[in-house]
Each structure stands twice: as structure tokens, then as C-alpha cells.
Short mmCIF file of C-alpha atoms and ligand atoms in Angstrom, two decimals:
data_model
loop_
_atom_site.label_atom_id
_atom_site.label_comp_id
_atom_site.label_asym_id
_atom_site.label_seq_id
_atom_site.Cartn_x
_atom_site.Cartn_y
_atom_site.Cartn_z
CA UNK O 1 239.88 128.71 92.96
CA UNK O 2 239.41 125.61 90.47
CA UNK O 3 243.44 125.98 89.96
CA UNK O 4 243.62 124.61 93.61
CA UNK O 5 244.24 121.01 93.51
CA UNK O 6 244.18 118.18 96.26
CA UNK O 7 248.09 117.28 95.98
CA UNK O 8 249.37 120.16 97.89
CA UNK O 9 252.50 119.54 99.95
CA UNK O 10 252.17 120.24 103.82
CA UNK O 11 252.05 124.27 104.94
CA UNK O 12 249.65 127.27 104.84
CA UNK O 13 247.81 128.60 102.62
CA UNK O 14 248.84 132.32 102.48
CA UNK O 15 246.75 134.43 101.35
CA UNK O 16 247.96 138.28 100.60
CA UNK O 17 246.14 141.72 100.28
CA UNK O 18 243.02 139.55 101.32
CA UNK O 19 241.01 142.41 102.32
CA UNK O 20 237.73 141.72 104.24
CA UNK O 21 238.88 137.72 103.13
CA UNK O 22 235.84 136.63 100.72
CA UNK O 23 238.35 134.23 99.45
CA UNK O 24 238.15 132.42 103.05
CA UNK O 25 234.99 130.25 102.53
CA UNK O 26 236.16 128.28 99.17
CA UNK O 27 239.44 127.96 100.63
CA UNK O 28 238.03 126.17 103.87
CA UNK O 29 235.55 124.32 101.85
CA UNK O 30 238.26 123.01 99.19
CA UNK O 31 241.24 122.69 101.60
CA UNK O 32 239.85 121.14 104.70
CA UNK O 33 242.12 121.19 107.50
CA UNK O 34 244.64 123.35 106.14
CA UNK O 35 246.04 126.42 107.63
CA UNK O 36 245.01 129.45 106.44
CA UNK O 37 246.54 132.99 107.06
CA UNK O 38 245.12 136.16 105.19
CA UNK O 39 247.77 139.28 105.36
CA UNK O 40 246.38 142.62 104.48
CA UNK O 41 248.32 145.94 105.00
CA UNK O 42 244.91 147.43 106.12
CA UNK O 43 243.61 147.61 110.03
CA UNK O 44 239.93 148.10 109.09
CA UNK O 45 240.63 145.17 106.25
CA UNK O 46 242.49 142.98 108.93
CA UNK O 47 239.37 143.47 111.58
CA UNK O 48 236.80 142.65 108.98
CA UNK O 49 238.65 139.58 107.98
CA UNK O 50 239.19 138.44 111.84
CA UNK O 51 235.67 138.61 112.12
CA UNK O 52 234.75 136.49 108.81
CA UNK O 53 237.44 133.99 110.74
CA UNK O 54 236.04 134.24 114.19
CA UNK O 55 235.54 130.52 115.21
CA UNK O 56 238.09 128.56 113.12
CA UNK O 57 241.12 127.69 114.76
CA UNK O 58 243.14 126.98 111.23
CA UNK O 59 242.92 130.67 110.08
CA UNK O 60 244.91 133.61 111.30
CA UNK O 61 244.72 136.61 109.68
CA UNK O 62 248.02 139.51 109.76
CA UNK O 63 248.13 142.76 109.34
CA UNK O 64 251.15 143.84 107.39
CA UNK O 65 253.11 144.08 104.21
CA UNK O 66 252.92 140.82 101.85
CA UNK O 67 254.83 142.40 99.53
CA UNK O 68 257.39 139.92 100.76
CA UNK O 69 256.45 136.84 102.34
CA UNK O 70 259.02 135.32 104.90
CA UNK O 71 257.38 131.99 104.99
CA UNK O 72 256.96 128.92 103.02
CA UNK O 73 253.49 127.80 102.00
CA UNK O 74 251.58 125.12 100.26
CA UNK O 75 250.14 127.36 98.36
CA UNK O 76 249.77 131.49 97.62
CA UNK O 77 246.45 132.94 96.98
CA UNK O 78 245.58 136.09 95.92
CA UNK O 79 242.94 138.05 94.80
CA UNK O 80 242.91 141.66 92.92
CA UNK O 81 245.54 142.36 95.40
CA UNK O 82 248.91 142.18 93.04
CA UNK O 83 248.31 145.87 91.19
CA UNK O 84 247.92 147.82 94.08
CA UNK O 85 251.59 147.16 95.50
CA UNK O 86 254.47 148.74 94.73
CA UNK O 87 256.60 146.71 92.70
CA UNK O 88 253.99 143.43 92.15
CA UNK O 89 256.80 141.59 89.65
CA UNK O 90 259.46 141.88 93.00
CA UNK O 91 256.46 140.53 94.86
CA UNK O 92 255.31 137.66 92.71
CA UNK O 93 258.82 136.67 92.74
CA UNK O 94 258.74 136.63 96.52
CA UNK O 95 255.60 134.42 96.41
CA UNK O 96 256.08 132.08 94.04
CA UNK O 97 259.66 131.89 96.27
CA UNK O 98 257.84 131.18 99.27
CA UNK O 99 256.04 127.69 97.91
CA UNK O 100 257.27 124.51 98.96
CA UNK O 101 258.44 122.02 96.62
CA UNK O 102 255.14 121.12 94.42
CA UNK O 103 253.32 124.12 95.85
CA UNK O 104 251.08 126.11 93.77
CA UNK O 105 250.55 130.24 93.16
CA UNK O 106 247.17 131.37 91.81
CA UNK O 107 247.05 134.81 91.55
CA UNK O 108 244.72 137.27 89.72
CA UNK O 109 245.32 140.55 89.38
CA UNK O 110 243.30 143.74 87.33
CA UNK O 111 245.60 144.47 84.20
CA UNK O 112 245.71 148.12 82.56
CA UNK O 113 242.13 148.25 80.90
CA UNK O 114 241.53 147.03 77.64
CA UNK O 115 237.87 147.46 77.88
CA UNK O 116 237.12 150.73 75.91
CA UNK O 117 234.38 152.88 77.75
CA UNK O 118 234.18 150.96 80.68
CA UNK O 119 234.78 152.90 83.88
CA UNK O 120 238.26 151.99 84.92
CA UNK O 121 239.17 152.96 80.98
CA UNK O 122 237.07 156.51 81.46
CA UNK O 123 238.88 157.10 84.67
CA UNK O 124 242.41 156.19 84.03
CA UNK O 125 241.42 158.63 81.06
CA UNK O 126 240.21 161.51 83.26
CA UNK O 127 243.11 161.39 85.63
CA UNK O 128 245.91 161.35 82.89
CA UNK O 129 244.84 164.84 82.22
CA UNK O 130 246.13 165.51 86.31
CA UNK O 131 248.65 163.20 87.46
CA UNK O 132 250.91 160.67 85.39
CA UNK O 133 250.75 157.38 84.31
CA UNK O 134 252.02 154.46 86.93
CA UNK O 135 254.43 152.53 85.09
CA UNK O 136 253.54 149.23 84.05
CA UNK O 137 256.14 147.36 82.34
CA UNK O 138 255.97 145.27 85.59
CA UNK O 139 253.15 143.42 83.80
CA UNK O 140 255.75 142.44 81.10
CA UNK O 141 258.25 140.75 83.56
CA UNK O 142 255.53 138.93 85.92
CA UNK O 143 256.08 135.70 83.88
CA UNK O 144 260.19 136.34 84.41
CA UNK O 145 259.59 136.79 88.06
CA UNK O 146 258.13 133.16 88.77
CA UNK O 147 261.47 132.11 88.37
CA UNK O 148 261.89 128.19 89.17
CA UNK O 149 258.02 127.90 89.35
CA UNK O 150 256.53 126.53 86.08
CA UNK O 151 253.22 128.11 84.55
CA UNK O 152 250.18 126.29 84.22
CA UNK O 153 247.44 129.12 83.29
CA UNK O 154 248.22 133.20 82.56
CA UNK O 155 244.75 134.04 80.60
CA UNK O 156 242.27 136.06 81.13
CA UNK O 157 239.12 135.71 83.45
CA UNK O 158 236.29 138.23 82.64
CA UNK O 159 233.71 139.32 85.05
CA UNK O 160 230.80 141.52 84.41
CA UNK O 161 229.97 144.10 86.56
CA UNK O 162 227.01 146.66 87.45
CA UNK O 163 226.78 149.79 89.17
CA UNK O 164 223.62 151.69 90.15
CA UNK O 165 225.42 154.70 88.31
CA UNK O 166 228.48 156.61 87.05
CA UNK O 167 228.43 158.84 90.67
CA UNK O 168 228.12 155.51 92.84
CA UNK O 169 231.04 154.06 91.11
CA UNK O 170 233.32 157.10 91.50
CA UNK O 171 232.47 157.65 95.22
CA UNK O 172 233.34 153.98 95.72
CA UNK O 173 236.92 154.21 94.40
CA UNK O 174 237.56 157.20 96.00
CA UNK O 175 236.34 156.31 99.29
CA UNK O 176 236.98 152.80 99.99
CA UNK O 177 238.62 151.61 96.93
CA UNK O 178 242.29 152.09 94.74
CA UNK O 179 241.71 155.71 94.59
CA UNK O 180 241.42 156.95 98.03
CA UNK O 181 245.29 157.53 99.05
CA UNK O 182 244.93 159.87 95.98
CA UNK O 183 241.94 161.24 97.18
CA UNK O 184 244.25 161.73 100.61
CA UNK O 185 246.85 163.25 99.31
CA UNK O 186 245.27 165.34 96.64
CA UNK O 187 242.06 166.45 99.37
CA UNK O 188 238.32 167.02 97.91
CA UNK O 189 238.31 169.90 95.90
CA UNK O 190 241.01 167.95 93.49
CA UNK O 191 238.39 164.79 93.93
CA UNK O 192 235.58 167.06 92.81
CA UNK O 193 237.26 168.18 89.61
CA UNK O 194 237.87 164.66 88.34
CA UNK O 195 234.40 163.66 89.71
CA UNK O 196 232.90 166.63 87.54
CA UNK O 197 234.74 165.30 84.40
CA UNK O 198 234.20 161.71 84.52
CA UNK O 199 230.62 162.36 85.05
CA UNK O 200 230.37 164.26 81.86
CA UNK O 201 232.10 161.50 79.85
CA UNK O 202 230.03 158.72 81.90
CA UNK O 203 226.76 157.72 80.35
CA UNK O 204 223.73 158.37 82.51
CA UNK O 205 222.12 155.63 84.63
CA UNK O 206 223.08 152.25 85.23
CA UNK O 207 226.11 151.06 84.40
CA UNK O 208 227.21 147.36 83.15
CA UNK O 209 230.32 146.23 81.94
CA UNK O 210 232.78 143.23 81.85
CA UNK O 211 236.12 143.88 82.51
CA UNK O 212 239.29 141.39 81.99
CA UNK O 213 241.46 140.19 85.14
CA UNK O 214 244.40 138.10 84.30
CA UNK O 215 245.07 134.85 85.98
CA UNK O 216 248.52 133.64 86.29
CA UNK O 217 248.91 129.92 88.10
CA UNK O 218 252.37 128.30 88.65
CA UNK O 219 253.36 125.03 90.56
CA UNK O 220 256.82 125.17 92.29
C1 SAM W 301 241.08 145.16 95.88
S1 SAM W 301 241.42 144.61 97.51
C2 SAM W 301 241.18 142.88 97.34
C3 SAM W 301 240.80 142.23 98.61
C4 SAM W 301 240.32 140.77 98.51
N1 SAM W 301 241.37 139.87 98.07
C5 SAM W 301 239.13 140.70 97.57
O1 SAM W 301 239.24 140.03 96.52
O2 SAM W 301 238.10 141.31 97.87
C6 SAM W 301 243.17 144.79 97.62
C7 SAM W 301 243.69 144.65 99.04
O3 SAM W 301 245.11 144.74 99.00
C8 SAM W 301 245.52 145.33 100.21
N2 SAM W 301 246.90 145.79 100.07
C9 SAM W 301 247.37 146.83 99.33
N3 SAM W 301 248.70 146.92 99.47
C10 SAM W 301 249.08 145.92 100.31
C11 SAM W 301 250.33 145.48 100.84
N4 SAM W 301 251.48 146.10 100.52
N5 SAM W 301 250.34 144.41 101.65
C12 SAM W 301 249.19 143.77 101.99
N6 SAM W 301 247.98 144.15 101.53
C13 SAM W 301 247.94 145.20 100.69
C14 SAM W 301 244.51 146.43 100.43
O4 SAM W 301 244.48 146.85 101.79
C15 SAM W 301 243.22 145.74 100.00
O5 SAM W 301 242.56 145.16 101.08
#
């Protein structure tokens, strides 16, 4: 959020895959007066967001697909949204299309792990063994697909991160997190298989690491 600047051009701030919207408050605090509209493909997501928004006029929040945005904005925010769509290089394209003239992306995204024995690395480990690898050579092209938009930042931000324990972090991204349409599709015994092996490889107790999201910021 430091990326956003004061010299924004008129428009909204869009905001896609903004989930229950915890991006909301630093937004309204930095960008007073703006228009703000959070899009999130999820109802549940969407209806937690509407209520974080209840009360301000200058925030709308949609429910829907922002894998291609049909409006123009100020600015595009977006949080650890990015990897979970389809085709995120066709979709940063579409954002950093949708900025007005001096408008400014700043998205952050999770990359493929480099963190070695941290739980998204045991994981993505564990399920190789039972379903293949999502392609990501869109990670290689996201730079390509800002297009006209000129990049200020693409680094990496690192965050550390506990859980209570190996078990509470699997049930969480199986249940509410980027696991659960495989959890869907595949049904619970399939979940209890990979739950069985990633405990063994897991260490026991609490869990801390500090995994590396990737920041890209481009002005229009
Ligand atoms: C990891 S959450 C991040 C939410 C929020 N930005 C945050 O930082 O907590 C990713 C969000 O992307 C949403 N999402 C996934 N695919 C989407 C799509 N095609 N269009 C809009 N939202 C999508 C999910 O519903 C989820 O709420």
C-alpha cells in the first residue's frame, strides 16, 4: 500500500479477488474520497466484504469475475488474488489496461515456493505425487503483459507466518483456502490421504515460517 501515491488521476480504485476486503481500511485512510469497488468471484467473500463496507457510500463491492475488468480506474489493487485465476498474465494485462492515463497497478501475488520446508513447499510436494503440476510459465510473461504500463517495483515482499500446527494449516487450505475446489472435486477420502502424508513430513507443533510474495507496481 506505500506504492499508492497522492497523484492519481480521477476514477475508482478497483480492487479484484478482494475477498472479505482487509485491503479496504488503508485504502480509505490513504485515498480519501475516492471510489472504491472490491470484486470477488465468491458470494460468502462478497457478503463479508459488504459488511466491512456497510456505512460508506464510496465503496461498492461486486461479485463476479475480475479476470477482466471492463472499466477504467485510477488505480488496480490487488492482494494474493492474481495466482488463483486462470490465466493471471491475460488478467494483469486486462488490469494494467484498465488504468487511466498516469494510473497505477500494485499487485502482489504468492509465486511458486522457494522457501524449502515451509508448508506451501511440503504440500505442493505431497500433491505432485496425485495430481499434476499447474503450469506456471505465466509468471515469466507477467512483466510482458503490462504492456504500455511502465514498472516501478517487481521484488519480493516476505511475510512471516505462524500456525498453531501442521493439522490446523492443512484443514485451513482445504476448507476455506486455495485447496478446497480440489478438496470438491476430489471428496474426503482423497483429502485424507494427502492430509496423512503431509502430516508425516510436517514437523510436530507449531509452525513458523516466512514465505516470499512478489510485488509488481506499474504506472500507466
Ligand atoms: C487469497 S484470497 C485474497 C483475498 C484478499 N485480497 C486478502 O488479501 O485477504 C483470493 C481471493 O480471490 C478470489 N478469486 C479467485 N478467483 C477469482 C476470480 N476469477 N475473480 C474474482 N475473484 C476471484 C477468491 O474468491 C478469494 O476471495
Amino acid at each position: 500500500m506505500r506504492a499508492l501515491p497522492p497523484d492519481l488521476p480521477d476514477g475508482p480504485v478497483l480492487v479484484p479477488c478482494c475477498g472479505t476486503f482487509p485491503e479496504l481500511d488503508l485504502l480509505t485512510e490513504r485515498l480519501p474520497g475516492r471510489e472504491i469497488i472490491g470484486i470477488d468471484l465468491s458470494a460468502g467473500m462478497t457478503a463479508l466484504a459488504r459488511r466491512r463496507a456497510a456505512g460508506n457510500p464510496l465503496v461498492r463491492v461486486v461479485e463476479g469475475d475480475a479476470s477482466a475488468l471492463d472499466v477504467t480506474a485510477a488505480a488496480v489493487v490487488s492482494v494474493f488474488g492474481l495466482q488463483q485465476l486462470p490465466e493471471p498474465d491475460a488478467a494483469l494485462r486486462s488490469w494494467a489496461g484498465a488504468l487511466r492515463p498516469g494510473g497505477l497497478l500494485s499487485v502482489v501475488y504468492w509465486p511458486h515456493s522457494l522457501e524449502p520446508g515451509g508448508p506451501f513447499t511440503v504440500l505442493s510436494d505431497v500433491l505432485r505425487g496425485h495430481v499434476p503440476a499447474r503450469d506456471r510459465s505465466w509468471e515469466d510473461r507477467l512483466v510482458a503483459a503490462l504492456e504500455d504500463a511502465v514498472l516501478e517495483r517487481d521484488e519480493p515482499l516476505s511475510f512471516p507466518m505462524v500456525h498453531p500446527d501442521a493439522d490446523t494449516f492443512f484443514t485451513a487450505h482445504t476448507r476455506s483456502g486455495p485447496m478446497r475446489p480440489l478438496a470438491d472435486a476430489r471428496g474426503e477420502a482423497f483429502i485424507a490421504v494427502l492430509r496423512e502424508e503431509f502430516l508425516r513430513r510436517a514437523p510436530e507443533g507449531e509452525w513458523r515460517h516466512r514465505p516470499s510474495a512478489r510485488h509488481i507496481v506499474a504506472r500507466a
